[in-house]
Short mmCIF file of C-alpha atoms in Angstrom, two decimals:
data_model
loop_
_atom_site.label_atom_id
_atom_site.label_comp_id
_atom_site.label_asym_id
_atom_site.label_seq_id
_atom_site.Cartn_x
_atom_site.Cartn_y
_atom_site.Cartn_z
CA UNK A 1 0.00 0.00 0.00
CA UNK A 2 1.10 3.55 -0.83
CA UNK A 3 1.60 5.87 1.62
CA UNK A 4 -0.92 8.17 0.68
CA UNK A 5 -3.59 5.76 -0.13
CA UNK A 6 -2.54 4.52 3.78
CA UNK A 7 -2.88 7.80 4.88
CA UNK A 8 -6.76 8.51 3.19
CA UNK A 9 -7.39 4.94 4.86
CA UNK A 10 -6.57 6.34 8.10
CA UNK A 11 -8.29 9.97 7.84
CA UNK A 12 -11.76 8.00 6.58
CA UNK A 13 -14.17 5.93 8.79
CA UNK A 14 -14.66 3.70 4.86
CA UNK A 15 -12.19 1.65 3.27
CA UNK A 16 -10.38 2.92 0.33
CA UNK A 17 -8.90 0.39 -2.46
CA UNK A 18 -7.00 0.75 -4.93
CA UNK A 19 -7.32 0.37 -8.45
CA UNK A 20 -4.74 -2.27 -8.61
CA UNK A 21 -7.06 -4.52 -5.95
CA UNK A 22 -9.10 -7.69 -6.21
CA UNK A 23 -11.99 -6.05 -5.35
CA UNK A 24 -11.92 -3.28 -8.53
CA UNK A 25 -12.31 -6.45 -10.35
CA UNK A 26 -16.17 -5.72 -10.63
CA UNK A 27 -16.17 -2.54 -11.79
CA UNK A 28 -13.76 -2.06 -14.15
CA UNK A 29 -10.15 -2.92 -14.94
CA UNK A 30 -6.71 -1.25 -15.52
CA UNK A 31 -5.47 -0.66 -18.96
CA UNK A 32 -1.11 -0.81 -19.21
CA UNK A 33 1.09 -0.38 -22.23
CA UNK A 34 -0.24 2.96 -23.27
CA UNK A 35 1.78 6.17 -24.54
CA UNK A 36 -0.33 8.47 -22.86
CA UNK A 37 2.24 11.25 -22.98
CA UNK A 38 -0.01 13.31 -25.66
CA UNK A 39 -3.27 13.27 -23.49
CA UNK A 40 -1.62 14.03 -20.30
CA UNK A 41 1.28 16.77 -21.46
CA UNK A 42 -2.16 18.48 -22.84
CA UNK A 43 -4.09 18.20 -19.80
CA UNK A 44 -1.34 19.34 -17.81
CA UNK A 45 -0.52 22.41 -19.99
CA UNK A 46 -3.43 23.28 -21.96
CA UNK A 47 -6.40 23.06 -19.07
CA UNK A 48 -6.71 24.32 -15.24
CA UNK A 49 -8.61 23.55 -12.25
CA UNK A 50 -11.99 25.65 -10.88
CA UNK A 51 -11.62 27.38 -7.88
CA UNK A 52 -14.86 25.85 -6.62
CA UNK A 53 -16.65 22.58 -7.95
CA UNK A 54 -15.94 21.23 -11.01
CA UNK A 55 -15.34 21.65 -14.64
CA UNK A 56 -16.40 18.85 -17.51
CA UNK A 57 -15.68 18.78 -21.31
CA UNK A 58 -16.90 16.43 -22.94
CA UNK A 59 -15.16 16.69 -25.97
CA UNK A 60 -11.21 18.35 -26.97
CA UNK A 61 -10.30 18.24 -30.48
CA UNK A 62 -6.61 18.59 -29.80
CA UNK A 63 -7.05 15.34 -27.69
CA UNK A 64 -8.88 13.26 -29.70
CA UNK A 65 -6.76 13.79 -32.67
CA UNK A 66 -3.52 12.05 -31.08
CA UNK A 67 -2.29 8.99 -32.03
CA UNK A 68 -2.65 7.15 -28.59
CA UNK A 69 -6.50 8.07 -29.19
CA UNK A 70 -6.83 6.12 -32.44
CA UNK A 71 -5.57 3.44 -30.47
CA UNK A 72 -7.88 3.74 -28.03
CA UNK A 73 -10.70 4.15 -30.28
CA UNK A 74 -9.57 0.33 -32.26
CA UNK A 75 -8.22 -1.41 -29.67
CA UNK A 76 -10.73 -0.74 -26.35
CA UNK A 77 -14.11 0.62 -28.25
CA UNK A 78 -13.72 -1.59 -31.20
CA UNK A 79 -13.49 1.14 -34.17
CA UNK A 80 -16.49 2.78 -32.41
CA UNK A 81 -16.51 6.88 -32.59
CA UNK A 82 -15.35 8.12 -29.23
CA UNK A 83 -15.09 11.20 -28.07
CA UNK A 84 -12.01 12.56 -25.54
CA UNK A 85 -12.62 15.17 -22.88
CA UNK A 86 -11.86 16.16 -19.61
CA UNK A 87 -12.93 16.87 -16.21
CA UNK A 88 -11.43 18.89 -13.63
CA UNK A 89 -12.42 19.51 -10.06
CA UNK A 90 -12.61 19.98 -6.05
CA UNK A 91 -15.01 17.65 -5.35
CA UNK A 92 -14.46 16.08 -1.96
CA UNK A 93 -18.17 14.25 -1.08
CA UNK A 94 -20.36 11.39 -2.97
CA UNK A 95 -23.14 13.66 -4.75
CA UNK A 96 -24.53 11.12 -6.83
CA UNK A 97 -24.11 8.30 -9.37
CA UNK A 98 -24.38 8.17 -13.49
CA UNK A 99 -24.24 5.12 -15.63
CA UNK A 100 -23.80 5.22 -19.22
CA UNK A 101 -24.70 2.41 -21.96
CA UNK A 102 -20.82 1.98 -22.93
CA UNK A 103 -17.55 1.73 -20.89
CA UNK A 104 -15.97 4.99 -19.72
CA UNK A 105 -12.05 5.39 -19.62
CA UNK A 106 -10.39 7.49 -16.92
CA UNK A 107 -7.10 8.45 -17.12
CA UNK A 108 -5.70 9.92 -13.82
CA UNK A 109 -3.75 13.32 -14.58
CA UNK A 110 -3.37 13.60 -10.64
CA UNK A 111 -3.95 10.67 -8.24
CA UNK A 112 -7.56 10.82 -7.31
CA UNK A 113 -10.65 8.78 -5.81
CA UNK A 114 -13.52 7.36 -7.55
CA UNK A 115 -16.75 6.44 -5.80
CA UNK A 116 -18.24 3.45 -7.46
CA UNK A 117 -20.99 1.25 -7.24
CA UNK A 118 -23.03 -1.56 -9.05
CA UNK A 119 -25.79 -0.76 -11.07
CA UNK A 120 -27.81 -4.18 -9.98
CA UNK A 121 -28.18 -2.65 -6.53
CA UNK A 122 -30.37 0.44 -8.00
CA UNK A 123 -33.83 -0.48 -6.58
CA UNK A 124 -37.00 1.55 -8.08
CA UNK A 125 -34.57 4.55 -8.96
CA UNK A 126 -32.90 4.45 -5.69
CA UNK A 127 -29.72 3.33 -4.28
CA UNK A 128 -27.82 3.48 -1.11
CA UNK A 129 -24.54 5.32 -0.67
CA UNK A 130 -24.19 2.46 1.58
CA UNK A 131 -23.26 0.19 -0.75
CA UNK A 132 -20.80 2.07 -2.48
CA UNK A 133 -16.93 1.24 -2.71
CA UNK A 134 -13.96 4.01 -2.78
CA UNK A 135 -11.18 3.38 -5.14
CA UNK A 136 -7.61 5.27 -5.15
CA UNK A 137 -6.46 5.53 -8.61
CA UNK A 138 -2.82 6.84 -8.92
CA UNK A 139 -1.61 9.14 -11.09
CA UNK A 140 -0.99 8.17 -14.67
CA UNK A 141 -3.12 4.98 -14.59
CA UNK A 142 -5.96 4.41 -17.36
CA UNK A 143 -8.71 2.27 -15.97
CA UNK A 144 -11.80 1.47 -17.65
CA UNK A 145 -15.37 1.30 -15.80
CA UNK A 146 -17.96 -1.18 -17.38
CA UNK A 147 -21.15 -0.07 -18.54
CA UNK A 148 -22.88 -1.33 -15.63
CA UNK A 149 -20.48 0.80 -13.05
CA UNK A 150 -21.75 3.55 -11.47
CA UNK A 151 -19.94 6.53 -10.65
CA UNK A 152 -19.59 10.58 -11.31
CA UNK A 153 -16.76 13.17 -11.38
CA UNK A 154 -13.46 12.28 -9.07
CA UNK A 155 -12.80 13.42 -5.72
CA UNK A 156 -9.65 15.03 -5.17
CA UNK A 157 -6.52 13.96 -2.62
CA UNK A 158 -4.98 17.30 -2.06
CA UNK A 159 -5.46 20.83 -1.67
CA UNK A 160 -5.11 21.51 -5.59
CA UNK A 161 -8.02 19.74 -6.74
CA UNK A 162 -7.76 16.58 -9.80
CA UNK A 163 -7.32 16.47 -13.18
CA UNK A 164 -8.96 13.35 -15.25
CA UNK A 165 -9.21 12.67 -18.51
CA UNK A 166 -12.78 11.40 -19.59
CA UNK A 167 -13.55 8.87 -22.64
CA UNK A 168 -16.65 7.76 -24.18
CA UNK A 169 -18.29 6.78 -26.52
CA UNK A 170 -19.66 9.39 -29.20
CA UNK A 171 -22.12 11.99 -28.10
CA UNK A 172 -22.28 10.56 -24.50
CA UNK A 173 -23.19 13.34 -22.13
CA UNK A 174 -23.85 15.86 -24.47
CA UNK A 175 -27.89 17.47 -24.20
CA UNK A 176 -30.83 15.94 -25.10
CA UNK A 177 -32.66 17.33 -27.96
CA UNK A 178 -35.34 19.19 -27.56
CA UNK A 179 -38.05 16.55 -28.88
CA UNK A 180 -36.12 14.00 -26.70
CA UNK A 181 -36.79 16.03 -23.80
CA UNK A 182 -40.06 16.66 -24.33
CA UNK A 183 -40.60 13.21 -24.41
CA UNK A 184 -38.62 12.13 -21.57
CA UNK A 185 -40.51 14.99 -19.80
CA UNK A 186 -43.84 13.50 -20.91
CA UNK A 187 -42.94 10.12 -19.79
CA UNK A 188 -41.51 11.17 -16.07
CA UNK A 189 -44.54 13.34 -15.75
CA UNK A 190 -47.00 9.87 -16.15
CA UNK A 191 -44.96 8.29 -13.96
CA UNK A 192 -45.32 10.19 -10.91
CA UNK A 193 -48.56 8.88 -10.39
CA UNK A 194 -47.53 5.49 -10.20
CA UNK A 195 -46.30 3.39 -7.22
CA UNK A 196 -42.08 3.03 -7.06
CA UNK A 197 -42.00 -0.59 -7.92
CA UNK A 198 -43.56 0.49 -11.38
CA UNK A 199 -41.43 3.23 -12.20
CA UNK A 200 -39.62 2.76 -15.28
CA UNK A 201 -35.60 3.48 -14.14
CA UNK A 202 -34.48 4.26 -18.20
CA UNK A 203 -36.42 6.57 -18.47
CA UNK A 204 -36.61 8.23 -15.04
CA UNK A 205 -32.90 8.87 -14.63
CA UNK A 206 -32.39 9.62 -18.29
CA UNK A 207 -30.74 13.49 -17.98
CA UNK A 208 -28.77 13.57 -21.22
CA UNK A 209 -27.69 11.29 -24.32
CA UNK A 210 -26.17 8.00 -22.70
CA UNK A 211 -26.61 9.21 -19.02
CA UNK A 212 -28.56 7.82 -16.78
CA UNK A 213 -27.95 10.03 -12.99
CA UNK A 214 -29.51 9.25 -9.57
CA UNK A 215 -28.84 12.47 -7.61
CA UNK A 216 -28.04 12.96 -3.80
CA UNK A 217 -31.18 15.03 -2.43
CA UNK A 218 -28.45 17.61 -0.75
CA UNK A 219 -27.07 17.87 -4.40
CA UNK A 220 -29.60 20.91 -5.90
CA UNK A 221 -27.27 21.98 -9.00
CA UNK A 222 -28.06 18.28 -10.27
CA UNK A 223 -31.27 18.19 -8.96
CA UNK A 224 -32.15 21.28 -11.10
CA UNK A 225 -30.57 20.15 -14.42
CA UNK A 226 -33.82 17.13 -14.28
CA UNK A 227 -31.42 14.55 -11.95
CA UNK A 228 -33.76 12.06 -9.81
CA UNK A 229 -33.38 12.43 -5.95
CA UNK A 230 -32.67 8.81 -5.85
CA UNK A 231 -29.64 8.46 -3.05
CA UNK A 232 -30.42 7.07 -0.03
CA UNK A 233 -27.91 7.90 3.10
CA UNK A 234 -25.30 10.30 3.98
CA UNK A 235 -24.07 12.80 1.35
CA UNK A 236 -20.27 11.42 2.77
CA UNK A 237 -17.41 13.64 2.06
CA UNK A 238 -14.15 12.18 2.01
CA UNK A 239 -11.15 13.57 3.55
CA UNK A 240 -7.61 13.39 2.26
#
């Protein structure tokens, strides 16, 4: 064990993994062999960190058009279009969870933690912070989290926030149009009426194009962009 992933394992009252344990295994795995060199010399000189909250891009030309992300793009998403962004941050507490229909590839520009959990334990649009796991990824490692992982932007390990980039399949993230809201609108709105075991999860956490989000009820800014109150427990924060 590192020393600093020790020392977040003693400041926290939940165990903290690393991406490198058996128990990540479920979630996702760890990608080696990669130049990564391009993304990250970018990331490091081309973007900053928000003073407060944090910042996500879904898509950076400069980024996608390196030759590490061609590789990407053949060998992990199987010649499917990706797209190669970024997100940036201060985020220190468990918000809420997304879940896309496609793997998502982190690379860590500074070591960082990811909250994840499974998406079999989301019950009638609910799940329970409970059940999540904390994972210490270490600078410079690409992971990949399974379609069926959830999780949401990184939480940093130091005073300076985290850099991460983000990579997904084409169009992921971006808005909904407007007929597509209109009908997920429509569709929410009939199901409000209906008991919880009936409620239709697609289409209740459905916020943009391939995201699916279950917010934290403390968590208004995704509340207010449409997120379902679905988390159940503590809104933890995590120290470092």
């Amino acid at each position: 064990m590192s020393d600093l992933l020790k020392h977040l394992n003693d400041v926290n009252d939940v165990k903290i993994y690393s991406v490198f344990d058996e128990e990540f295994r479920g979630f996702g795995r760890v990608h080696a062999g990669y130049d990564l060199e391009e993304l990250t010399s970018y990331m490091e000189e081309k973007t900053v960190i928000p003073d407060e909250g944090n910042m996500y891009i879904p898509s950076e030309e400069p980024m996608e058009l390196t030759h590490v992300a061609r590789t990407i793009k053949s060998v992990i998403f199987g010649g499917m279009p990706i797209q190669i962004g970024f997100c940036n941050g201060r985020n220190s507490t468990y918000n809420g969870f997304e879940y896309h229909k496609c793997s998502e590839i982190n690379i860590a520009v500074t070591d960082m933690m990811l909250v994840l959990g499974h998406l079999t334990d989301v019950s009638h649009c609910h799940f329970n912070n409970d059940d999540a796991t904390v994972f210490f990824v270490p600078k410079g490692t690409m992971i990949e989290m399974f379609q069926t992982t959830l999780h949401l932007s990184p939480l940093k390990v130091c005073d300076e926030g985290y850099k991460a980039i983000v990579i997904l399949a084409e169009g992921t993230n971006t808005p909904l149009s407007p007929k597509e809201k209109r009908e997920r609108d429509s569709i929410v709105t009939n199901l409000a009426n209906r008991n919880e075991e009936d409620k239709d999860i697609e289409t209740a956490l459905l916020l943009a194009r391939n995201k699916w989000v279950i917010a934290h009820p403390e968590r208004e800014q995704l509340i207010d962009q449409g997120a379902y109150p679905g988390i159940i427990g503590e809104n933890k924060e995590l120290f470092y």
